[in-house]
PDB file of C-alpha atoms in Angstrom:
ATOM      1  CA  LEU A1364      -3.964 139.620  77.772  1.00 46.00           C
ATOM      2  CA  PRO A1365      -4.716 136.229  79.322  1.00 46.00           C
ATOM      3  CA  TRP A1366      -2.521 134.993  82.247  1.00 53.00           C
ATOM      4  CA  THR A1367      -1.059 131.521  81.912  1.00 46.00           C
ATOM      5  CA  PHE A1368       0.704 129.226  84.327  1.00 44.00           C
ATOM      6  CA  GLN A1369       2.839 126.112  83.983  1.00 47.00           C
ATOM      7  CA  LEU A1370       3.138 123.097  86.277  1.00 49.00           C
ATOM      8  CA  VAL A1371       6.729 122.033  86.880  1.00 48.00           C
ATOM      9  CA  ALA A1372       7.801 118.747  88.467  1.00 51.00           C
ATOM     10  CA  VAL A1373      10.369 119.320  91.243  1.00 50.00           C
ATOM     11  CA  PRO A1374      13.107 116.681  91.446  1.00 53.00           C
ATOM     12  CA  ASP A1375      13.652 115.003  94.809  1.00 55.00           C
ATOM     13  CA  ALA A1376      17.127 116.501  95.070  1.00 49.00           C
ATOM     14  CA  MET A1377      15.655 120.013  94.864  1.00 50.00           C
ATOM     15  CA  ALA A1378      12.855 119.207  97.331  1.00 48.00           C
ATOM     16  CA  ASP A1379      15.456 118.067  99.840  1.00 51.00           C
ATOM     17  CA  LYS A1380      17.531 121.209  99.400  1.00 50.00           C
ATOM     18  CA  ARG A1381      19.091 122.417 102.650  1.00 51.00           C
ATOM     19  CA  HIS A1382      19.499 126.082 103.586  1.00 54.00           C
ATOM     20  CA  ILE A1383      22.557 125.853 105.870  1.00 58.00           C
ATOM     21  CA  TYR A1384      25.836 124.793 104.275  1.00 53.00           C
ATOM     22  CA  HIS A1385      29.190 123.916 105.775  1.00 57.00           C
ATOM     23  CA  GLY A1386      32.501 123.932 103.993  1.00 57.00           C
ATOM     24  CA  SER A1387      33.916 125.883 101.056  1.00 60.00           C
ATOM     25  CA  LEU A1388      31.638 128.243  99.142  1.00 63.00           C
ATOM     26  CA  ASP A1389      33.506 127.464  95.923  1.00 65.00           C
ATOM     27  CA  GLN A1390      32.734 123.758  96.232  1.00 68.00           C
ATOM     28  CA  ARG A1391      29.077 124.502  96.971  1.00 67.00           C
ATOM     29  CA  MET A1392      28.721 126.828  93.971  1.00 70.00           C
ATOM     30  CA  ARG A1393      30.284 124.242  91.668  1.00 73.00           C
ATOM     31  CA  GLU A1394      27.732 121.703  92.886  1.00 73.00           C
ATOM     32  CA  ASP A1395      24.883 124.191  92.323  1.00 71.00           C
ATOM     33  CA  ASP A1396      26.094 124.950  88.778  1.00 73.00           C
ATOM     34  CA  ALA A1397      26.266 121.247  87.946  1.00 75.00           C
ATOM     35  CA  PHE A1398      22.744 120.718  89.318  1.00 71.00           C
ATOM     36  CA  ASP A1399      21.365 123.668  87.308  1.00 70.00           C
ATOM     37  CA  GLU A1400      22.900 122.353  84.083  1.00 72.00           C
ATOM     38  CA  LYS A1401      21.439 118.913  84.716  1.00 71.00           C
ATOM     39  CA  ALA A1402      17.989 120.326  85.506  1.00 67.00           C
ATOM     40  CA  GLU A1403      18.047 122.565  82.421  1.00 67.00           C
ATOM     41  CA  ALA A1404      19.025 119.668  80.186  1.00 69.00           C
ATOM     42  CA  SER A1405      16.099 117.598  81.506  1.00 68.00           C
ATOM     43  CA  GLY A1406      13.658 120.431  80.706  1.00 63.00           C
ATOM     44  CA  HIS A1407      12.475 120.930  84.283  1.00 58.00           C
ATOM     45  CA  ILE A1408      13.644 124.540  84.566  1.00 57.00           C
ATOM     46  CA  MET A1409      14.438 127.410  82.258  1.00 57.00           C
ATOM     47  CA  LYS A1410      17.397 129.647  83.024  1.00 56.00           C
ATOM     48  CA  ALA A1411      16.788 133.365  83.279  1.00 53.00           C
ATOM     49  CA  PRO A1412      17.888 135.754  80.561  1.00 51.00           C
ATOM     50  CA  GLY A1413      21.409 137.060  80.514  1.00 49.00           C
ATOM     51  CA  ALA A1414      20.719 140.104  82.759  1.00 46.00           C
ATOM     52  CA  GLN A1415      19.416 137.954  85.626  1.00 50.00           C
ATOM     53  CA  GLY A1416      22.297 135.532  85.197  1.00 52.00           C
ATOM     54  CA  ARG A1417      24.739 138.388  85.431  1.00 51.00           C
ATOM     55  CA  GLN A1418      22.969 139.656  88.578  1.00 53.00           C
ATOM     56  CA  GLU A1419      23.209 136.212  90.186  1.00 59.00           C
ATOM     57  CA  SER A1420      26.877 135.992  89.209  1.00 70.00           C
ATOM     58  CA  ALA A1421      27.567 139.398  90.818  1.00 74.00           C
ATOM     59  CA  THR A1422      25.725 138.284  93.980  1.00 79.00           C
ATOM     60  CA  MET A1423      27.821 135.126  94.195  1.00 82.00           C
ATOM     61  CA  ASN A1424      31.002 137.137  93.690  1.00 82.00           C
ATOM     62  CA  ARG A1425      30.039 139.476  96.515  1.00 83.00           C
ATOM     63  CA  ALA A1426      29.264 136.480  98.743  1.00 84.00           C
ATOM     64  CA  ARG A1427      32.628 134.926  97.876  1.00 84.00           C
ATOM     65  CA  GLN A1428      34.485 138.167  98.610  1.00 86.00           C
ATOM     66  CA  GLU A1429      32.665 138.570 101.945  1.00 87.00           C
ATOM     67  CA  HIS A1430      33.556 134.992 102.863  1.00 86.00           C
ATOM     68  CA  GLU A1431      37.220 135.548 101.987  1.00 86.00           C
ATOM     69  CA  ARG A1432      37.261 138.786 103.997  1.00 85.00           C
ATOM     70  CA  LYS A1433      35.837 137.073 107.079  1.00 84.00           C
ATOM     71  CA  MET A1434      38.263 134.161 106.747  1.00 84.00           C
ATOM     72  CA  ALA A1435      41.210 136.570 106.493  1.00 79.00           C
ATOM     73  CA  ALA A1436      40.017 138.421 109.615  1.00 75.00           C
ATOM     74  CA  PHE A1437      39.618 135.106 111.443  1.00 74.00           C
ATOM     75  CA  GLU A1438      43.118 133.931 110.497  1.00 73.00           C
ATOM     76  CA  SER A1439      44.555 137.295 111.555  1.00 67.00           C
ATOM     77  CA  GLN A1440      42.779 137.075 114.921  1.00 64.00           C
ATOM     78  CA  LYS A1441      43.950 133.483 115.336  1.00 62.00           C
ATOM     79  CA  SER A1442      47.574 134.341 114.629  1.00 60.00           C
ATOM     80  CA  ARG A1443      47.572 137.187 117.161  1.00 54.00           C
ATOM     81  CA  GLN A1444      47.516 134.799 120.105  1.00 52.00           C
ATOM     82  CA  PHE A1445      50.879 133.388 119.008  1.00 51.00           C
ATOM     83  CA  ASP A1446      52.642 136.740 118.669  1.00 55.00           C
ATOM     84  CA  ALA A1447      55.620 136.977 121.028  1.00 67.00           C
ATOM     85  CA  VAL A1448      55.147 140.594 122.066  1.00 77.00           C
ATOM     86  CA  PRO A1449      57.394 141.975 124.825  1.00 81.00           C
ATOM     87  CA  THR A1450      56.216 141.698 128.418  1.00 80.00           C
ATOM     88  CA  ASN A1451      58.228 144.671 129.657  1.00 86.00           C
ATOM     89  CA  ASP A1452      56.071 147.802 129.501  1.00 87.00           C
ATOM     90  CA  LEU A1453      59.059 149.992 128.608  1.00 89.00           C
ATOM     91  CA  GLN A1454      59.865 147.751 125.652  1.00 88.00           C
ATOM     92  CA  VAL A1455      56.208 147.741 124.594  1.00 89.00           C
ATOM     93  CA  LYS A1456      56.267 151.559 124.499  1.00 90.00           C
ATOM     94  CA  ALA A1457      59.539 151.533 122.560  1.00 90.00           C
ATOM     95  CA  ARG A1458      58.092 149.119 120.007  1.00 89.00           C
ATOM     96  CA  LEU A1459      54.970 151.248 119.557  1.00 90.00           C
ATOM     97  CA  ARG A1460      57.164 154.307 119.022  1.00 90.00           C
ATOM     98  CA  GLU A1461      59.146 152.420 116.354  1.00 89.00           C
ATOM     99  CA  TYR A1462      55.940 151.711 114.449  1.00 87.00           C
ATOM    100  CA  GLY A1463      54.756 155.318 114.726  1.00 89.00           C
ATOM    101  CA  GLU A1464      51.944 154.502 117.161  1.00 90.00           C
ATOM    102  CA  PRO A1465      51.043 156.458 120.331  1.00 90.00           C
ATOM    103  CA  ILE A1466      52.926 154.994 123.270  1.00 89.00           C
ATOM    104  CA  CYS A1467      50.035 155.680 125.659  1.00 89.00           C
ATOM    105  CA  MET A1468      46.337 156.348 125.222  1.00 88.00           C
ATOM    106  CA  PHE A1469      43.788 157.724 127.665  1.00 86.00           C
ATOM    107  CA  GLY A1470      42.714 155.150 130.258  1.00 84.00           C
ATOM    108  CA  GLU A1471      45.175 152.567 128.943  1.00 88.00           C
ATOM    109  CA  GLY A1472      47.181 150.334 131.278  1.00 88.00           C
ATOM    110  CA  PRO A1473      50.162 148.042 130.586  1.00 88.00           C
ATOM    111  CA  TYR A1474      47.916 145.107 129.636  1.00 86.00           C
ATOM    112  CA  GLU A1475      45.814 147.152 127.192  1.00 88.00           C
ATOM    113  CA  ARG A1476      48.970 148.687 125.721  1.00 89.00           C
ATOM    114  CA  ARG A1477      50.463 145.237 125.133  1.00 87.00           C
ATOM    115  CA  GLU A1478      47.258 144.039 123.437  1.00 86.00           C
ATOM    116  CA  ARG A1479      47.298 147.116 121.200  1.00 89.00           C
ATOM    117  CA  LEU A1480      50.868 146.320 120.175  1.00 87.00           C
ATOM    118  CA  ARG A1481      49.775 142.754 119.430  1.00 83.00           C
ATOM    119  CA  GLY A1482      47.067 144.130 117.121  1.00 83.00           C
ATOM    120  CA  VAL A1483      49.561 146.420 115.384  1.00 84.00           C
ATOM    121  CA  LEU A1484      51.927 143.513 114.745  1.00 81.00           C
ATOM    122  CA  ALA A1485      49.100 141.335 113.441  1.00 75.00           C
ATOM    123  CA  GLY A1486      47.914 144.111 111.128  1.00 72.00           C
ATOM    124  CA  ARG A1487      51.415 144.520 109.695  1.00 69.00           C
ATOM    125  CA  GLY A1488      51.764 140.798 109.037  1.00 57.00           C
ATOM    126  CA  ASP A1489      54.492 140.352 111.652  1.00 49.00           C
ATOM    127  CA  ALA A1490      52.864 137.377 113.381  1.00 42.00           C
ATOM    128  CA  GLY A1491      55.422 135.106 114.972  1.00 43.00           C
ATOM    129  CA  ALA A1492      58.160 137.659 114.314  1.00 45.00           C
ATOM    130  CA  ALA A1493      57.259 140.303 116.845  1.00 43.00           C
ATOM    131  CA  GLY A1494      60.737 140.085 118.279  1.00 47.00           C
ATOM    132  CA  ALA A1495      61.995 142.001 115.252  1.00 46.00           C
ATOM    133  CA  GLY A1496      61.285 145.696 114.928  1.00 47.00           C
ATOM    134  CA  PRO A1497      61.120 147.725 111.739  1.00 46.00           C
ATOM    135  CA  GLY A1498      64.885 147.654 111.492  1.00 45.00           C
ATOM    136  CA  GLY A1499      64.983 143.850 111.606  1.00 46.00           C
ATOM    137  CA  LYS A1500      66.795 143.686 114.921  1.00 47.00           C
ATOM    138  CA  GLY A1501      65.772 140.955 117.349  1.00 48.00           C
ATOM    139  CA  SER A1502      64.333 141.686 120.756  1.00 49.00           C
ATOM    140  CA  GLN A1503      66.854 142.116 123.543  1.00 53.00           C
ATOM    141  CA  GLU A1504      64.325 141.210 126.243  1.00 53.00           C
ATOM    142  CA  ARG A1505      65.477 138.573 128.726  1.00 55.00           C
ATOM    143  CA  PHE A1506      62.719 136.345 129.991  1.00 59.00           C
ATOM    144  CA  PHE A1507      64.784 134.976 132.891  1.00 66.00           C
ATOM    145  CA  THR A1508      67.758 135.890 135.020  1.00 70.00           C
ATOM    146  CA  GLU A1509      70.499 133.307 135.338  1.00 77.00           C
ATOM    147  CA  GLY A1510      71.222 132.592 138.992  1.00 80.00           C
ATOM    148  CA  SER A1511      74.499 131.892 140.707  1.00 88.00           C
ATOM    149  CA  GLN A1512      75.888 128.437 141.469  1.00 90.00           C
ATOM    150  CA  GLU A1513      75.238 128.969 145.191  1.00 92.00           C
ATOM    151  CA  LEU A1514      71.574 129.679 144.494  1.00 91.00           C
ATOM    152  CA  LYS A1515      71.329 126.559 142.350  1.00 91.00           C
ATOM    153  CA  LEU A1516      72.791 124.365 145.096  1.00 93.00           C
ATOM    154  CA  ALA A1517      70.550 125.943 147.741  1.00 94.00           C
ATOM    155  CA  ARG A1518      67.418 125.306 145.688  1.00 93.00           C
ATOM    156  CA  ARG A1519      68.434 121.702 145.080  1.00 93.00           C
ATOM    157  CA  ALA A1520      68.949 121.194 148.796  1.00 94.00           C
ATOM    158  CA  ILE A1521      65.546 122.728 149.563  1.00 95.00           C
ATOM    159  CA  ALA A1522      63.884 120.517 146.948  1.00 94.00           C
ATOM    160  CA  ALA A1523      65.551 117.375 148.300  1.00 93.00           C
ATOM    161  CA  PHE A1524      64.504 118.298 151.830  1.00 93.00           C
ATOM    162  CA  SER A1525      60.862 119.113 151.024  1.00 94.00           C
ATOM    163  CA  LEU A1526      60.023 116.609 148.269  1.00 94.00           C
ATOM    164  CA  LYS A1527      60.933 113.619 150.443  1.00 91.00           C
ATOM    165  CA  ARG A1528      58.675 114.787 153.275  1.00 93.00           C
ATOM    166  CA  THR A1529      55.909 115.754 150.860  1.00 93.00           C
ATOM    167  CA  LYS A1530      55.942 112.245 149.411  1.00 92.00           C
ATOM    168  CA  GLN A1531      55.653 110.729 152.886  1.00 92.00           C
ATOM    169  CA  ARG A1532      52.820 113.077 153.851  1.00 93.00           C
ATOM    170  CA  LEU A1533      50.822 112.331 150.700  1.00 93.00           C
ATOM    171  CA  ALA A1534      51.264 108.585 151.165  1.00 92.00           C
ATOM    172  CA  THR A1535      49.990 108.827 154.749  1.00 91.00           C
ATOM    173  CA  GLU A1536      46.988 110.909 153.673  1.00 88.00           C
ATOM    174  CA  ARG A1537      46.092 108.435 150.914  1.00 89.00           C
ATOM    175  CA  VAL A1538      46.093 105.541 153.392  1.00 88.00           C
ATOM    176  CA  GLU A1539      43.944 107.514 155.824  1.00 84.00           C
ATOM    177  CA  ARG A1540      41.534 108.518 153.063  1.00 81.00           C
ATOM    178  CA  GLU A1541      41.147 104.913 151.874  1.00 83.00           C
ATOM    179  CA  GLN A1542      40.415 103.723 155.421  1.00 83.00           C
ATOM    180  CA  GLU A1543      38.003 106.575 156.143  1.00 79.00           C
ATOM    181  CA  GLY A1544      34.323 106.120 155.390  1.00 78.00           C
ATOM    182  CA  PRO A1545      32.004 108.813 153.981  1.00 76.00           C
ATOM    183  CA  LEU A1546      30.418 109.524 157.361  1.00 83.00           C
ATOM    184  CA  GLU A1547      33.791 109.751 159.065  1.00 83.00           C
ATOM    185  CA  GLU A1548      34.957 112.306 156.475  1.00 80.00           C
ATOM    186  CA  GLU A1549      31.865 114.469 157.075  1.00 84.00           C
ATOM    187  CA  GLU A1550      32.389 114.302 160.832  1.00 86.00           C
ATOM    188  CA  ARG A1551      36.054 115.275 160.433  1.00 84.00           C
ATOM    189  CA  LEU A1552      35.168 118.286 158.294  1.00 85.00           C
ATOM    190  CA  GLU A1553      32.462 119.318 160.733  1.00 88.00           C
ATOM    191  CA  ARG A1554      34.929 119.166 163.632  1.00 87.00           C
ATOM    192  CA  PHE A1555      37.353 121.298 161.647  1.00 86.00           C
ATOM    193  CA  HIS A1556      34.662 123.897 160.908  1.00 85.00           C
ATOM    194  CA  ASP A1557      33.627 123.978 164.557  1.00 85.00           C
ATOM    195  CA  LYS A1558      37.234 124.596 165.556  1.00 83.00           C
ATOM    196  CA  LEU A1559      37.498 127.500 163.114  1.00 79.00           C
ATOM    197  CA  ARG A1560      34.252 129.019 164.323  1.00 78.00           C
ATOM    198  CA  GLY A1561      35.422 128.700 167.915  1.00 76.00           C
ATOM    199  CA  ASP A1562      38.930 130.073 167.414  1.00 75.00           C
ATOM    200  CA  ILE A1563      38.251 132.834 164.866  1.00 75.00           C
ATOM    201  CA  VAL A1564      35.708 135.521 165.667  1.00 72.00           C
ATOM    202  CA  SER A1565      34.986 138.607 163.557  1.00 73.00           C
ATOM    203  CA  GLN A1566      35.161 141.518 166.001  1.00 74.00           C
ATOM    204  CA  LEU A1567      34.715 144.408 163.589  1.00 75.00           C
ATOM    205  CA  SER A1568      34.349 145.161 159.894  1.00 79.00           C
ATOM    206  CA  GLN A1569      35.430 148.333 158.143  1.00 83.00           C
ATOM    207  CA  ILE A1570      35.460 149.635 154.545  1.00 86.00           C
ATOM    208  CA  GLY A1571      39.134 150.114 153.806  1.00 86.00           C
ATOM    209  CA  ASP A1572      39.013 151.773 150.379  1.00 88.00           C
ATOM    210  CA  ASN A1573      36.842 152.409 147.328  1.00 87.00           C
ATOM    211  CA  ARG A1574      39.076 150.040 145.337  1.00 89.00           C
ATOM    212  CA  PRO A1575      40.176 146.464 146.193  1.00 90.00           C
ATOM    213  CA  LEU A1576      42.660 146.052 149.059  1.00 91.00           C
ATOM    214  CA  THR A1577      45.884 144.195 148.338  1.00 91.00           C
ATOM    215  CA  CYS A1578      47.834 144.098 151.596  1.00 91.00           C
ATOM    216  CA  GLY A1579      47.690 144.789 155.321  1.00 91.00           C
ATOM    217  CA  ARG A1580      50.116 144.767 158.256  1.00 91.00           C
ATOM    218  CA  ILE A1581      49.713 145.090 162.039  1.00 91.00           C
ATOM    219  CA  SER A1582      52.211 147.351 163.785  1.00 91.00           C
ATOM    220  CA  PRO A1583      54.789 145.793 166.135  1.00 89.00           C
ATOM    221  CA  ASP A1584      52.993 147.213 169.202  1.00 88.00           C
ATOM    222  CA  GLY A1585      49.653 145.785 168.021  1.00 87.00           C
ATOM    223  CA  GLN A1586      47.927 149.184 168.211  1.00 89.00           C
ATOM    224  CA  SER A1587      47.636 149.987 164.488  1.00 90.00           C
ATOM    225  CA  LEU A1588      46.759 148.342 161.182  1.00 91.00           C
ATOM    226  CA  CYS A1589      48.085 149.577 157.832  1.00 92.00           C
ATOM    227  CA  THR A1590      46.297 148.759 154.540  1.00 93.00           C
ATOM    228  CA  GLY A1591      47.130 149.359 150.873  1.00 92.00           C
ATOM    229  CA  GLY A1592      45.077 148.920 147.716  1.00 91.00           C
ATOM    230  CA  TRP A1593      44.512 149.617 144.050  1.00 91.00           C
ATOM    231  CA  SER A1594      43.807 153.291 144.637  1.00 90.00           C
ATOM    232  CA  GLY A1595      47.475 153.902 145.528  1.00 90.00           C
ATOM    233  CA  LEU A1596      46.499 155.138 148.998  1.00 92.00           C
ATOM    234  CA  VAL A1597      47.899 153.686 152.216  1.00 93.00           C
ATOM    235  CA  LYS A1598      45.726 154.057 155.317  1.00 92.00           C
ATOM    236  CA  LEU A1599      46.442 153.662 159.022  1.00 91.00           C
ATOM    237  CA  TRP A1600      43.728 152.338 161.350  1.00 91.00           C
ATOM    238  CA  SER A1601      43.532 152.008 165.111  1.00 90.00           C
ATOM    239  CA  ILE A1602      43.056 148.610 166.797  1.00 87.00           C
ATOM    240  CA  PRO A1603      40.584 147.320 167.931  1.00 83.00           C
ATOM    241  CA  ASP A1604      37.987 149.970 166.980  1.00 85.00           C
ATOM    242  CA  CYS A1605      39.254 150.356 163.367  1.00 86.00           C
ATOM    243  CA  LYS A1606      39.076 154.145 163.364  1.00 89.00           C
ATOM    244  CA  HIS A1607      40.852 155.906 160.524  1.00 90.00           C
ATOM    245  CA  LYS A1608      43.951 157.753 161.711  1.00 91.00           C
ATOM    246  CA  ILE A1609      45.784 159.006 158.597  1.00 91.00           C
ATOM    247  CA  THR A1610      46.037 158.435 154.838  1.00 92.00           C
ATOM    248  CA  PHE A1611      49.504 158.272 153.266  1.00 92.00           C
ATOM    249  CA  LYS A1612      49.668 159.653 149.718  1.00 91.00           C
ATOM    250  CA  GLY A1613      52.247 159.687 146.935  1.00 89.00           C
ATOM    251  CA  HIS A1614      51.884 156.477 144.935  1.00 91.00           C
ATOM    252  CA  GLU A1615      50.407 156.733 141.437  1.00 88.00           C
ATOM    253  CA  ASP A1616      49.554 153.044 141.030  1.00 90.00           C
ATOM    254  CA  ARG A1617      48.489 149.989 143.026  1.00 92.00           C
ATOM    255  CA  VAL A1618      50.172 149.407 146.384  1.00 93.00           C
ATOM    256  CA  HIS A1619      51.343 145.805 146.776  1.00 92.00           C
ATOM    257  CA  GLY A1620      53.324 145.822 150.022  1.00 92.00           C
ATOM    258  CA  VAL A1621      53.538 147.669 153.335  1.00 94.00           C
ATOM    259  CA  ALA A1622      55.894 147.146 156.280  1.00 93.00           C
ATOM    260  CA  PHE A1623      56.333 148.794 159.689  1.00 93.00           C
ATOM    261  CA  GLU A1624      59.771 149.763 160.968  1.00 90.00           C
ATOM    262  CA  PRO A1625      60.154 147.237 163.842  1.00 87.00           C
ATOM    263  CA  THR A1626      62.173 149.258 166.403  1.00 84.00           C
ATOM    264  CA  GLY A1627      60.444 152.636 166.379  1.00 77.00           C
ATOM    265  CA  ASN A1628      63.788 154.377 166.836  1.00 78.00           C
ATOM    266  CA  PHE A1629      63.805 156.205 163.492  1.00 82.00           C
ATOM    267  CA  LYS A1630      61.800 158.973 161.859  1.00 85.00           C
ATOM    268  CA  VAL A1631      60.717 156.507 159.185  1.00 89.00           C
ATOM    269  CA  GLY A1632      57.934 154.305 160.527  1.00 89.00           C
ATOM    270  CA  LEU A1633      56.501 152.749 157.380  1.00 93.00           C
ATOM    271  CA  ALA A1634      57.667 151.537 153.958  1.00 93.00           C
ATOM    272  CA  THR A1635      55.419 150.867 150.965  1.00 94.00           C
ATOM    273  CA  GLY A1636      55.977 149.252 147.565  1.00 93.00           C
ATOM    274  CA  SER A1637      53.835 149.918 144.503  1.00 92.00           C
ATOM    275  CA  ALA A1638      53.260 149.066 140.861  1.00 91.00           C
ATOM    276  CA  ASP A1639      54.757 152.464 139.983  1.00 89.00           C
ATOM    277  CA  SER A1640      58.163 150.790 140.712  1.00 90.00           C
ATOM    278  CA  LEU A1641      58.843 153.034 143.730  1.00 91.00           C
ATOM    279  CA  ILE A1642      59.400 152.351 147.429  1.00 93.00           C
ATOM    280  CA  ARG A1643      58.232 155.238 149.593  1.00 93.00           C
ATOM    281  CA  LEU A1644      59.146 155.854 153.231  1.00 93.00           C
ATOM    282  CA  TYR A1645      56.724 157.575 155.598  1.00 93.00           C
ATOM    283  CA  SER A1646      56.656 158.818 159.141  1.00 90.00           C
ATOM    284  CA  LEU A1647      53.500 157.820 160.970  1.00 87.00           C
ATOM    285  CA  THR A1648      52.383 161.446 161.417  1.00 88.00           C
ATOM    286  CA  GLU A1649      52.738 162.946 157.904  1.00 89.00           C
ATOM    287  CA  GLU A1650      50.677 162.185 154.810  1.00 89.00           C
ATOM    288  CA  MET A1651      53.452 162.695 152.244  1.00 91.00           C
ATOM    289  CA  PRO A1652      56.584 160.525 152.132  1.00 91.00           C
ATOM    290  CA  VAL A1653      59.820 161.654 153.718  1.00 91.00           C
ATOM    291  CA  SER A1654      61.853 159.806 151.095  1.00 91.00           C
ATOM    292  CA  GLU A1655      61.599 157.387 148.184  1.00 89.00           C
ATOM    293  CA  LEU A1656      63.791 154.654 146.723  1.00 91.00           C
ATOM    294  CA  LYS A1657      64.135 154.363 142.943  1.00 89.00           C
ATOM    295  CA  GLY A1658      65.767 151.774 140.711  1.00 87.00           C
ATOM    296  CA  HIS A1659      63.193 149.064 140.074  1.00 88.00           C
ATOM    297  CA  GLU A1660      62.054 148.731 136.456  1.00 86.00           C
ATOM    298  CA  GLU A1661      58.859 146.870 137.332  1.00 88.00           C
ATOM    299  CA  ARG A1662      56.351 146.836 140.187  1.00 89.00           C
ATOM    300  CA  VAL A1663      57.466 146.273 143.767  1.00 90.00           C
ATOM    301  CA  ASN A1664      55.437 143.432 145.307  1.00 89.00           C
ATOM    302  CA  LYS A1665      56.883 143.224 148.814  1.00 90.00           C
ATOM    303  CA  VAL A1666      58.862 145.343 151.264  1.00 92.00           C
ATOM    304  CA  LEU A1667      60.546 144.390 154.547  1.00 90.00           C
ATOM    305  CA  PHE A1668      62.872 146.049 157.027  1.00 88.00           C
TER     306      PHE A1668
END
C-alpha cells in the first residue's frame, strides 16, 4: 500500500507552547481542552479515536491524583511545625504510649522521640491540638514556674540597676565610635590582640575525650583539672603536665557540670551533674560514686558546693 502524508499548519499559540506550568492542574487542563476544541473546529487537528482519548483521560486522572497526593503531604508537613507537642520527655513518652506507639526506639534521644510524636500527631490529623490525648484531656504541662513576690522585686531591682548603667555605657561607646576613624579602630583592635597574645599563652594541649567536652574546673589547690563531656565520663588531670589521673564513671548521659569540694575535709571531693537528671558524688581516689542525689526531672546543668 502507498504511504501518504499530510501537511498541517501549526497555530502560533501551539508553537509557543511552554513545557513548565505553574498553578492548578485543573485550570491548566481546562485551558488545554478549550484549545483542543478550538483547533478541532478549525480543522487543523483530528482527535484520536475513543481508545486513545480514554488513555489520555486516564493519564490526566493519574496526574491529578499524584498532584493531590503531593499537596496533601506538603500540607501535612507544613502543619507539623505548628504542633504544640510536649517538651518534657516523660510526657512525650506518656503520649506515645497513649497512641500505642513505642516509647523508645534504638538510638533515639529525647529530640528524635519528640519529632516522632510530632509525626504521629500529624498523621492522625491532630495538628494544633496536640495538647489533647486520645481521651480528649488537655495537656497538664506547665511551661513556666510562677515565682514569688520577693523574686519579682529582686529582679526588678537588678533590672533598674543594670539597665541604667548599660544605657550610659552604650551612649559613651557610640560617641567614641563616631569620633574614631577607620585607622584608629584598626590600631585599637591590633593593640587588643597584642595584649591577648602577650597575656595568654597556650602551655599544653591534651585530648580530653572522644566526644565533645562540656565543662571543666580547676581544683582549689590548683594541682588538678576535672573535665566532663558528652560521653558521660568525668576525668581528672594533673596540672601543669595534663597527665590523666583517674576516670570517674556512673553517668549514663552527658555531663554538664562538675565542682570540687572546696575544703578537702570530707570524703566527697567532687560533685557532677548530668543530663540523666542525677547528681553524683565522688571521692578523688575511686572511679565509682560514693553517693548520688535524685529528684530532678530534667537534666542538671550546674553543681556547686
